PDB file of C-alpha atoms in Angstrom:
ATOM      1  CA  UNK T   1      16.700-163.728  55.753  1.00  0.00           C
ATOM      2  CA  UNK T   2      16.262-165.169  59.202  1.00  0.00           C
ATOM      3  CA  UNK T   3      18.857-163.623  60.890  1.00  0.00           C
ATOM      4  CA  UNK T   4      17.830-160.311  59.178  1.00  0.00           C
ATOM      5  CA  UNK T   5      14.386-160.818  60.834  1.00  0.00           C
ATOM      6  CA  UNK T   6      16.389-161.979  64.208  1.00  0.00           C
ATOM      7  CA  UNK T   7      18.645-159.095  64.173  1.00  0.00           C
ATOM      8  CA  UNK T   8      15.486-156.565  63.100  1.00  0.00           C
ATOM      9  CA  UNK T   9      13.930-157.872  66.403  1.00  0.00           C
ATOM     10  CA  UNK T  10      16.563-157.376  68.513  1.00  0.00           C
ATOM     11  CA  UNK T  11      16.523-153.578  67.083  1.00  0.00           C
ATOM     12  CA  UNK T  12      12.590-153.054  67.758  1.00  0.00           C
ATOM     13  CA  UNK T  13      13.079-151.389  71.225  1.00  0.00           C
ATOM     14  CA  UNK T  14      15.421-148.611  70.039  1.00  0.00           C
ATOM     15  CA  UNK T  15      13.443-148.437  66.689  1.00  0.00           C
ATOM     16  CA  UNK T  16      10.507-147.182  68.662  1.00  0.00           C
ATOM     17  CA  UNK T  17      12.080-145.139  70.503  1.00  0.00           C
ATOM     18  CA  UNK T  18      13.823-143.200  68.362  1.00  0.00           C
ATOM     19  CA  UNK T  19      12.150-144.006  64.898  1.00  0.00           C
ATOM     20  CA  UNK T  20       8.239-142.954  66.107  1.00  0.00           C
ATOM     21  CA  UNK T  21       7.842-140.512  62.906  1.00  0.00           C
ATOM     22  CA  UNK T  22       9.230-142.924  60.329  1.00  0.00           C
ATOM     23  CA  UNK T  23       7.124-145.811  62.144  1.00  0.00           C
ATOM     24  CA  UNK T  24       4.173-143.323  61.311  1.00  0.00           C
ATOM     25  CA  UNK T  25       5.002-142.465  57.609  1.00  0.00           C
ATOM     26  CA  UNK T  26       5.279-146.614  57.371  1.00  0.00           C
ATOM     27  CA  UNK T  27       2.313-147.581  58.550  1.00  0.00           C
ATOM     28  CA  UNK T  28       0.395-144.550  56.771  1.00  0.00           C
ATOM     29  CA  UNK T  29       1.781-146.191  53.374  1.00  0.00           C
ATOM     30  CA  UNK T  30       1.627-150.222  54.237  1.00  0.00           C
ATOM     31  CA  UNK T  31      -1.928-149.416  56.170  1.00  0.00           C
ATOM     32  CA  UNK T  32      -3.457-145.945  54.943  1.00  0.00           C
ATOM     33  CA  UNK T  33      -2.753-145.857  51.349  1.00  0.00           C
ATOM     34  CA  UNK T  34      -4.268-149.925  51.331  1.00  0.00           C
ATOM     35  CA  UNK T  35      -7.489-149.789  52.209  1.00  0.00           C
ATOM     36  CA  UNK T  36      -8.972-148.808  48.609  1.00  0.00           C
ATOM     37  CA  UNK T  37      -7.470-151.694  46.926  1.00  0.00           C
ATOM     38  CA  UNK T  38      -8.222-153.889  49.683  1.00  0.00           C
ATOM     39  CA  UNK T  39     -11.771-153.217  50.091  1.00  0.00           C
ATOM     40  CA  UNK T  40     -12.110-153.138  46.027  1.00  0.00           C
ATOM     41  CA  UNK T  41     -10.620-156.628  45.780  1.00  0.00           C
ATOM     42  CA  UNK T  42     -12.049-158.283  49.037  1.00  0.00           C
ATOM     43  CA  UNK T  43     -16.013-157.038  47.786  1.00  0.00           C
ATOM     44  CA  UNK T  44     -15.305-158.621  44.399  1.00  0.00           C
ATOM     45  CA  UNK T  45     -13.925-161.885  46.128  1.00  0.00           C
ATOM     46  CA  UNK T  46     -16.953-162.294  48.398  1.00  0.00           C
ATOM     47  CA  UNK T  47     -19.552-161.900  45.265  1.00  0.00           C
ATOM     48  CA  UNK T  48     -17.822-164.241  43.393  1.00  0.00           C
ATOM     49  CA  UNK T  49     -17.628-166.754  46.389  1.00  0.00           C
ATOM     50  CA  UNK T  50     -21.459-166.227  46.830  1.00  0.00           C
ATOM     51  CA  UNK T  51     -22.373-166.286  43.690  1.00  0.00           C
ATOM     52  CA  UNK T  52     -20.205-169.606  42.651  1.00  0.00           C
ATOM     53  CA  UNK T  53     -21.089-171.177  45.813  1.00  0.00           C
ATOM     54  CA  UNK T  54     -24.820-170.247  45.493  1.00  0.00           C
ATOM     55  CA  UNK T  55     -25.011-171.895  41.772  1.00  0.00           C
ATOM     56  CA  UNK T  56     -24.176-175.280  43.368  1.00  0.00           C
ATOM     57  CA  UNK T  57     -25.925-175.618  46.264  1.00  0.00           C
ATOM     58  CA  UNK T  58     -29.500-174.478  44.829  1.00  0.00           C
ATOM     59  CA  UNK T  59     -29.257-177.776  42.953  1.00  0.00           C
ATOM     60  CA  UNK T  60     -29.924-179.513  46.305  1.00  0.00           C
ATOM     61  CA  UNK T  61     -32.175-176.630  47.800  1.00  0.00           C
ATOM     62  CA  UNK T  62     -29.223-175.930  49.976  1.00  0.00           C
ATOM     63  CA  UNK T  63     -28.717-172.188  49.122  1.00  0.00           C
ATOM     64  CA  UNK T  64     -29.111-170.940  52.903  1.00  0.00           C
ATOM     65  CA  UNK T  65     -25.489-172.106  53.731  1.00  0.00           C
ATOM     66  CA  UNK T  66     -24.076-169.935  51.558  1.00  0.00           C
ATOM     67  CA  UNK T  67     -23.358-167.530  54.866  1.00  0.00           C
ATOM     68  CA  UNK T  68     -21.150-170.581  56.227  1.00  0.00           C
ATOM     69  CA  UNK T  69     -19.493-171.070  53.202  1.00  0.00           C
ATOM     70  CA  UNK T  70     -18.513-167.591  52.407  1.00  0.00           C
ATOM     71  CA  UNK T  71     -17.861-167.144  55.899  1.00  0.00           C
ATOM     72  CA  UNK T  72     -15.474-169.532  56.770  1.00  0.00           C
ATOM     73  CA  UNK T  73     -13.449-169.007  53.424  1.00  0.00           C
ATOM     74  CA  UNK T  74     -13.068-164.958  53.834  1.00  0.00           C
ATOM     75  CA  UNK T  75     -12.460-165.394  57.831  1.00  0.00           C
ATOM     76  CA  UNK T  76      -9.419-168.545  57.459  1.00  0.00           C
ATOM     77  CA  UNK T  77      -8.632-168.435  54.149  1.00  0.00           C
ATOM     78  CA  UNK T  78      -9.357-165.952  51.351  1.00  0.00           C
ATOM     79  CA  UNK T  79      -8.830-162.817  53.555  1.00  0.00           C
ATOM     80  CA  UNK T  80      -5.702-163.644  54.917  1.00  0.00           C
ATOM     81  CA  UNK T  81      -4.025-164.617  51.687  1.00  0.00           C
ATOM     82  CA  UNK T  82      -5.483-161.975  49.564  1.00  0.00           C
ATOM     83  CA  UNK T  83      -4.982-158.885  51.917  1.00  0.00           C
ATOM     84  CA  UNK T  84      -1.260-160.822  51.854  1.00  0.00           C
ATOM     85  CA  UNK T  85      -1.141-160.910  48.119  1.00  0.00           C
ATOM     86  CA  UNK T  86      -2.191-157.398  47.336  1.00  0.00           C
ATOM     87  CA  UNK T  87       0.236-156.338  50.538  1.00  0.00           C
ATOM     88  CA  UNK T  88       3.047-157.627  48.655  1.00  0.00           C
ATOM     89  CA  UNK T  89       2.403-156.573  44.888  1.00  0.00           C
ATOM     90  CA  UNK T  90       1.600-153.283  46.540  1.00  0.00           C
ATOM     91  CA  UNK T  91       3.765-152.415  49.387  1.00  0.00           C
ATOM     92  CA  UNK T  92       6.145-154.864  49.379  1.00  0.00           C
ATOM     93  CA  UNK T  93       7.257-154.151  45.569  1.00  0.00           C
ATOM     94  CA  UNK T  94       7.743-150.621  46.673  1.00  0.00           C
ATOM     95  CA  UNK T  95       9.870-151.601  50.115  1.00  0.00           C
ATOM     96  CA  UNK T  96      12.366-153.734  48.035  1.00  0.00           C
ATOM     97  CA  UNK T  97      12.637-150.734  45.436  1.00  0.00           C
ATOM     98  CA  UNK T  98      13.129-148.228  47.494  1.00  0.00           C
ATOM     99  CA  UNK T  99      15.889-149.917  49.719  1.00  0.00           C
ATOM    100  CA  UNK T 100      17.578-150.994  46.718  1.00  0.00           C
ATOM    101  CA  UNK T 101      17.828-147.853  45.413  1.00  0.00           C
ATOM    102  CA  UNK T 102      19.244-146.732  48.013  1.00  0.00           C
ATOM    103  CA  UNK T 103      21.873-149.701  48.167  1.00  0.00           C
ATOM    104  CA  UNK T 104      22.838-149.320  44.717  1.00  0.00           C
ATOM    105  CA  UNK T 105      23.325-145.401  45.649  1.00  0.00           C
ATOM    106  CA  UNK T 106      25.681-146.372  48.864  1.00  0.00           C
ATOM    107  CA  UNK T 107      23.303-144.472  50.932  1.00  0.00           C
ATOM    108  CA  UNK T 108      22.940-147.561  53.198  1.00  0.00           C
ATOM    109  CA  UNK T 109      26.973-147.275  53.747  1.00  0.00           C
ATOM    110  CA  UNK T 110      26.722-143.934  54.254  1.00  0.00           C
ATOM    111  CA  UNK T 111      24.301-144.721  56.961  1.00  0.00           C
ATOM    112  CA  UNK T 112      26.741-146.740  58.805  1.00  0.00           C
ATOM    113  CA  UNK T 113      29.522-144.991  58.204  1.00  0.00           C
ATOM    114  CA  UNK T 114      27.991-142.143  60.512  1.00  0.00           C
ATOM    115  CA  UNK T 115      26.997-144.412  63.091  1.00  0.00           C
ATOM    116  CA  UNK T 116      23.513-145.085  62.441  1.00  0.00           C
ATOM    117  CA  UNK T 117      22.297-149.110  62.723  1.00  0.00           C
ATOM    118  CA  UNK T 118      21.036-149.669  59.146  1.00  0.00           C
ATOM    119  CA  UNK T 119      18.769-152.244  60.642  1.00  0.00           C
ATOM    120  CA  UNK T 120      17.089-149.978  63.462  1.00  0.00           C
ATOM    121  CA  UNK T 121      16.771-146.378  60.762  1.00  0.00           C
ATOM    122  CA  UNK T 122      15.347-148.760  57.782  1.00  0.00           C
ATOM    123  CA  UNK T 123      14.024-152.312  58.491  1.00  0.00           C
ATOM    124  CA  UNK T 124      12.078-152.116  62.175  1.00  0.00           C
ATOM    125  CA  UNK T 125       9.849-149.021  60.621  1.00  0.00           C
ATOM    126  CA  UNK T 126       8.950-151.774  57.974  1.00  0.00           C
ATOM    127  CA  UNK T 127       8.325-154.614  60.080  1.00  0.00           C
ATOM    128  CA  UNK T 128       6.791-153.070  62.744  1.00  0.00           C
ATOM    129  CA  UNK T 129       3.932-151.414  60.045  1.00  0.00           C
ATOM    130  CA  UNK T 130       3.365-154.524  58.439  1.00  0.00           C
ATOM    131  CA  UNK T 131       3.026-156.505  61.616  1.00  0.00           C
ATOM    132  CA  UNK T 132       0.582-153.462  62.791  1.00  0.00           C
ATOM    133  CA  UNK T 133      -1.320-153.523  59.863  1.00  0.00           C
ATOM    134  CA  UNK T 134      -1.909-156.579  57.850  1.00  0.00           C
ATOM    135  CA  UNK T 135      -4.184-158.204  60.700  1.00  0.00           C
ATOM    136  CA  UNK T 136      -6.003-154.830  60.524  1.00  0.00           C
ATOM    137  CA  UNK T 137      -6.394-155.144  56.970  1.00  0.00           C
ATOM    138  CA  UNK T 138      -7.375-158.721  56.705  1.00  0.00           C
ATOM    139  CA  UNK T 139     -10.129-157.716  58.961  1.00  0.00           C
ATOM    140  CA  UNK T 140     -11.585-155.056  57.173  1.00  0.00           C
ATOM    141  CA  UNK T 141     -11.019-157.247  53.545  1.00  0.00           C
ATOM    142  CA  UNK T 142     -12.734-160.063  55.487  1.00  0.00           C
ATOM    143  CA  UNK T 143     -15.799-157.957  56.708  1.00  0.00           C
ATOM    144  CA  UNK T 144     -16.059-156.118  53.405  1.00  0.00           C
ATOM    145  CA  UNK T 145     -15.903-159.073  51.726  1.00  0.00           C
ATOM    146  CA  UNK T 146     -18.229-160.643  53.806  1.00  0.00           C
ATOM    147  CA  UNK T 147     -20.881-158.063  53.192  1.00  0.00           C
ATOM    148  CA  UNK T 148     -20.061-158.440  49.320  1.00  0.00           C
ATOM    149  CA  UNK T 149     -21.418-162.086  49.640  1.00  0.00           C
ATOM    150  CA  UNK T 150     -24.200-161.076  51.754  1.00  0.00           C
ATOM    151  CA  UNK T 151     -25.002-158.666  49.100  1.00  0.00           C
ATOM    152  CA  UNK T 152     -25.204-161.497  46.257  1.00  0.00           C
ATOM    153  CA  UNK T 153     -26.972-163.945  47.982  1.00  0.00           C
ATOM    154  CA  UNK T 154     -29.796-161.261  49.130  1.00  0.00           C
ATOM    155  CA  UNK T 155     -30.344-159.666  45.636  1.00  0.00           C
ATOM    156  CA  UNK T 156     -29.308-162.507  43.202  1.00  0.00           C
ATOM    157  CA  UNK T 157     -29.800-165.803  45.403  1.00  0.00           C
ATOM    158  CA  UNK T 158     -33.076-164.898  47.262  1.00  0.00           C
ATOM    159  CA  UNK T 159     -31.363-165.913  50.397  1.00  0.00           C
ATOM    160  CA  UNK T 160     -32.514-163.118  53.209  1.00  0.00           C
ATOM    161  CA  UNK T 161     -30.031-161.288  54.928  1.00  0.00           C
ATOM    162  CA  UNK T 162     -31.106-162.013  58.198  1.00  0.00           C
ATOM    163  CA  UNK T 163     -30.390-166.123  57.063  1.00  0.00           C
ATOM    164  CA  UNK T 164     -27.006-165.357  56.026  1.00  0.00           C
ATOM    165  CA  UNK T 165     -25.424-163.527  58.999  1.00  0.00           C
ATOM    166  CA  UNK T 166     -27.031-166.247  61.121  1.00  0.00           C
ATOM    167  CA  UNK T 167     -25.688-169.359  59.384  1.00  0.00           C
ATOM    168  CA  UNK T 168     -22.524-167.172  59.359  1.00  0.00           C
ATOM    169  CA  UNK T 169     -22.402-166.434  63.567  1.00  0.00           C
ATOM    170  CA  UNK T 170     -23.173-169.592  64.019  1.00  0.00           C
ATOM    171  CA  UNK T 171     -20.273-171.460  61.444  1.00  0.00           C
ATOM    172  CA  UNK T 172     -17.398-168.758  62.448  1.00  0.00           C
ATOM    173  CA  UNK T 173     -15.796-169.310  65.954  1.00  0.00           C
ATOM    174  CA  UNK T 174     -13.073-167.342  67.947  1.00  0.00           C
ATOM    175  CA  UNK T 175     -11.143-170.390  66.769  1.00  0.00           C
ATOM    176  CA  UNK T 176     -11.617-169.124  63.194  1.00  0.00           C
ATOM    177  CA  UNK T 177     -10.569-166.319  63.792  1.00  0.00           C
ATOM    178  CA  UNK T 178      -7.518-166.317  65.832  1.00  0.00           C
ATOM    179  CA  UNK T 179      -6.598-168.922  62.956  1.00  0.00           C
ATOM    180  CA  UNK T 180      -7.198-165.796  60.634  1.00  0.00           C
ATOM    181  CA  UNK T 181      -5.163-163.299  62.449  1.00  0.00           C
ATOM    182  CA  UNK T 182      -1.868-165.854  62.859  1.00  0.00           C
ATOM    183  CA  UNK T 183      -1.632-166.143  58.799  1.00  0.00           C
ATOM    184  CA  UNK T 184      -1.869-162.257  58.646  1.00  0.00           C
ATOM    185  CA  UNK T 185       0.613-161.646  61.255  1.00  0.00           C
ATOM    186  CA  UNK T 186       3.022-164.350  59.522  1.00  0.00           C
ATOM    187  CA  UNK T 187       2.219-163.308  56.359  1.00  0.00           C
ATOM    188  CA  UNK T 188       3.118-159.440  57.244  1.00  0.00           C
ATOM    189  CA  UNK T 189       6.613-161.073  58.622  1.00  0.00           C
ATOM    190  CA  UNK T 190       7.160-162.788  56.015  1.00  0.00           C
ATOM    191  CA  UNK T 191       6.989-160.231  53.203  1.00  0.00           C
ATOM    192  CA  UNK T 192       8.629-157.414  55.464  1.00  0.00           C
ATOM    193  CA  UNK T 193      11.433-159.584  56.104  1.00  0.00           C
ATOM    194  CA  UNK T 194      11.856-161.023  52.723  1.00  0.00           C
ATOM    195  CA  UNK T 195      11.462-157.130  50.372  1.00  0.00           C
ATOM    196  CA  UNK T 196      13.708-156.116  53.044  1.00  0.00           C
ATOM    197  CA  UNK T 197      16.191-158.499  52.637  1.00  0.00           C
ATOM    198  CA  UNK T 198      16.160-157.768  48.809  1.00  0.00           C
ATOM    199  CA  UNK T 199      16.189-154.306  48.192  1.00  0.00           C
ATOM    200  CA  UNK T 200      19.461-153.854  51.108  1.00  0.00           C
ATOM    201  CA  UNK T 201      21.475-156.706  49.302  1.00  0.00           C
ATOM    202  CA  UNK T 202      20.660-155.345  45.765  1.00  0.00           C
ATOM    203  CA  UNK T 203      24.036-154.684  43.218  1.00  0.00           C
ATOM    204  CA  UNK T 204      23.991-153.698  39.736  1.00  0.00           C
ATOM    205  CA  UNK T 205      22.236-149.855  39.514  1.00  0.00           C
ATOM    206  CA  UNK T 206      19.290-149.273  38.396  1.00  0.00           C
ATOM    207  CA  UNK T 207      18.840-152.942  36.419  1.00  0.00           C
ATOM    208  CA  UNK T 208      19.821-154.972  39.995  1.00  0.00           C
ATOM    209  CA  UNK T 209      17.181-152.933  41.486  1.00  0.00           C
ATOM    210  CA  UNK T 210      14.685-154.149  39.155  1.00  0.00           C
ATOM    211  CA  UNK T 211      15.600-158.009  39.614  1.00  0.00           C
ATOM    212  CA  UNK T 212      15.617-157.722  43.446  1.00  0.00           C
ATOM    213  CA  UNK T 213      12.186-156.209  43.094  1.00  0.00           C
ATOM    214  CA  UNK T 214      10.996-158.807  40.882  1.00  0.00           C
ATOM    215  CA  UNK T 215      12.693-161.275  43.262  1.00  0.00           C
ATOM    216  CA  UNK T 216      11.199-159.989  46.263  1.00  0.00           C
ATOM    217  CA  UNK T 217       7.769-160.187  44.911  1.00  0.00           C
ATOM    218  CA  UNK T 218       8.159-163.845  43.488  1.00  0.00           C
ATOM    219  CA  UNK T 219       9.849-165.240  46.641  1.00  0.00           C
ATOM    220  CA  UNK T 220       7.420-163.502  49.178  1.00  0.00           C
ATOM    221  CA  UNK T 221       4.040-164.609  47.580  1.00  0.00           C
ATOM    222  CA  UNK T 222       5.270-168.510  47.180  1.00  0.00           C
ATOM    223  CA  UNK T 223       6.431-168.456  50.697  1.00  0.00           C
ATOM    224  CA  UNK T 224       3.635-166.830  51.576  1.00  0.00           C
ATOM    225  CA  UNK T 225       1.222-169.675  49.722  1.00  0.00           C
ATOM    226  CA  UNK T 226       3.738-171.921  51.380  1.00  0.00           C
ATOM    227  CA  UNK T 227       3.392-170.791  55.185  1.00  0.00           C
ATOM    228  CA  UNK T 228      -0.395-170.864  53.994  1.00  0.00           C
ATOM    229  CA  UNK T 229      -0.538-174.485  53.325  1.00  0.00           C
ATOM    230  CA  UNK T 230       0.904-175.714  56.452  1.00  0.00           C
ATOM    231  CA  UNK T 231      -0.574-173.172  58.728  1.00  0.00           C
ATOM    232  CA  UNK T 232      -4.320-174.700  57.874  1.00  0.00           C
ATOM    233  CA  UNK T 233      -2.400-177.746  57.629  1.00  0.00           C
ATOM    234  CA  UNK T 234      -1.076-177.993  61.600  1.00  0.00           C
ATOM    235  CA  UNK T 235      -2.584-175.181  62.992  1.00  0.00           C
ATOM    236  CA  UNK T 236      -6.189-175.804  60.981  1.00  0.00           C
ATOM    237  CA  UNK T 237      -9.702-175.604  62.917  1.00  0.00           C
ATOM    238  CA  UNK T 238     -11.919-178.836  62.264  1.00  0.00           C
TER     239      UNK T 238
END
């Protein structure tokens, strides 16, 4: 899978210039046809981060950090991963199908049989739309979802709007959020790279496409939880 992702770099400048409309179609579907889901699932996440968060810190009259809190978690943490997670089941799923398929059909031979790099006509439209926009999606999750909380704590908390956003500007750094947008762009790598890899290598018809679409799923969220943990673990902000 590495040198897939080495050789799909080494591809990128003649993929853009000679793959602009399929770069187009790709991002449309990775960034487009996303931001539904991802606004759906990112409000939900920032209530229920509120609302958990606000339960335990009224005990100790602390319920005005609940901006920090939900802040911090949406902006380093539960944005990244979750844009990442829905990416996957979403977009990812439907890259590994899709370039199965078409391995199990021999269309990818037939590709290079009439000259035409595999790599360049298929994989850099991918990577190049996932790289493009999963940071722009974990943004808008994160915002969303940090309205969702601000929502919660103003109606059901009693905590005034006004309170929240400032806790919130005043917790969430630059640092935080270049921390934010590394895991998205190494997230969006990692699951181009990997639903790639396993919908071009897939055998067996229609069943192999199946199993390299379940694969591609399974292997591309644990690596993603993976590069998660030791991301905040080396590259972390105190």
């Amino acid at each position: 899978m590495l040198l897939l992702l080495g050789r799909t770099v080494v591809e990128i400048p003649g993929g853009l210039l000679t793959g602009k409309r399929r770069l187009l179609r790709q991002l449309v579907e990775v960034g487009v046809n996303s931001f539904l889901l991802v606004a759906m699932i990112s409000i939900f996440t920032g209530m229920v981060g509120a609302l958990r968060t606000g339960y335990e810190l009224t005990g100790f009259n602390l319920q005005e950090a609940i901006g920090t809190i939900v802040g911090l978690s949406m902006v380093t943490e539960m944005g990244p991963v979750i844009t990442a997670v829905l990416i996957v089941g979403r977009v990812g799923s439907a890259m590994a199908a899709e370039l199965g398929t078409m391995a199990v059909n021999e269309e990818i031979d037939a590709l290079r049989a009439m000259g035409i790099n595999p790599l360049r006509f298929l994989v850099v439209p991918r990577l190049l739309a996932a790289l493009i926009m999963q940071p722009i999606l974990t943004i808008y999750g994160t915002l969303i979802g940090i309205w969702g909380g601000a929502l919660i704590a103003a109606t059901y908390l009693r905590v005034p709007t006004t309170i929240y956003y400032s806790r919130l500007y005043t917790a969430v750094t630059v640092s935080h959020v270049r921390h934010g947008m590394i895991k998205s762009l190494v997230f969006a790598a990692i699951l181009a790279t990997v639903c790639c890899y396993m919908g071009m290598n897939t055998k067996g018809g229609a069943e192999g496409v199946g199993k390299a679409t379940t694969r591609a799923v399974v292997i591309s969220l644990t690596l993603v939880l993976i590069a998660n943990y030791f991301i905040t673990r080396y590259l972390g902000v105190e």
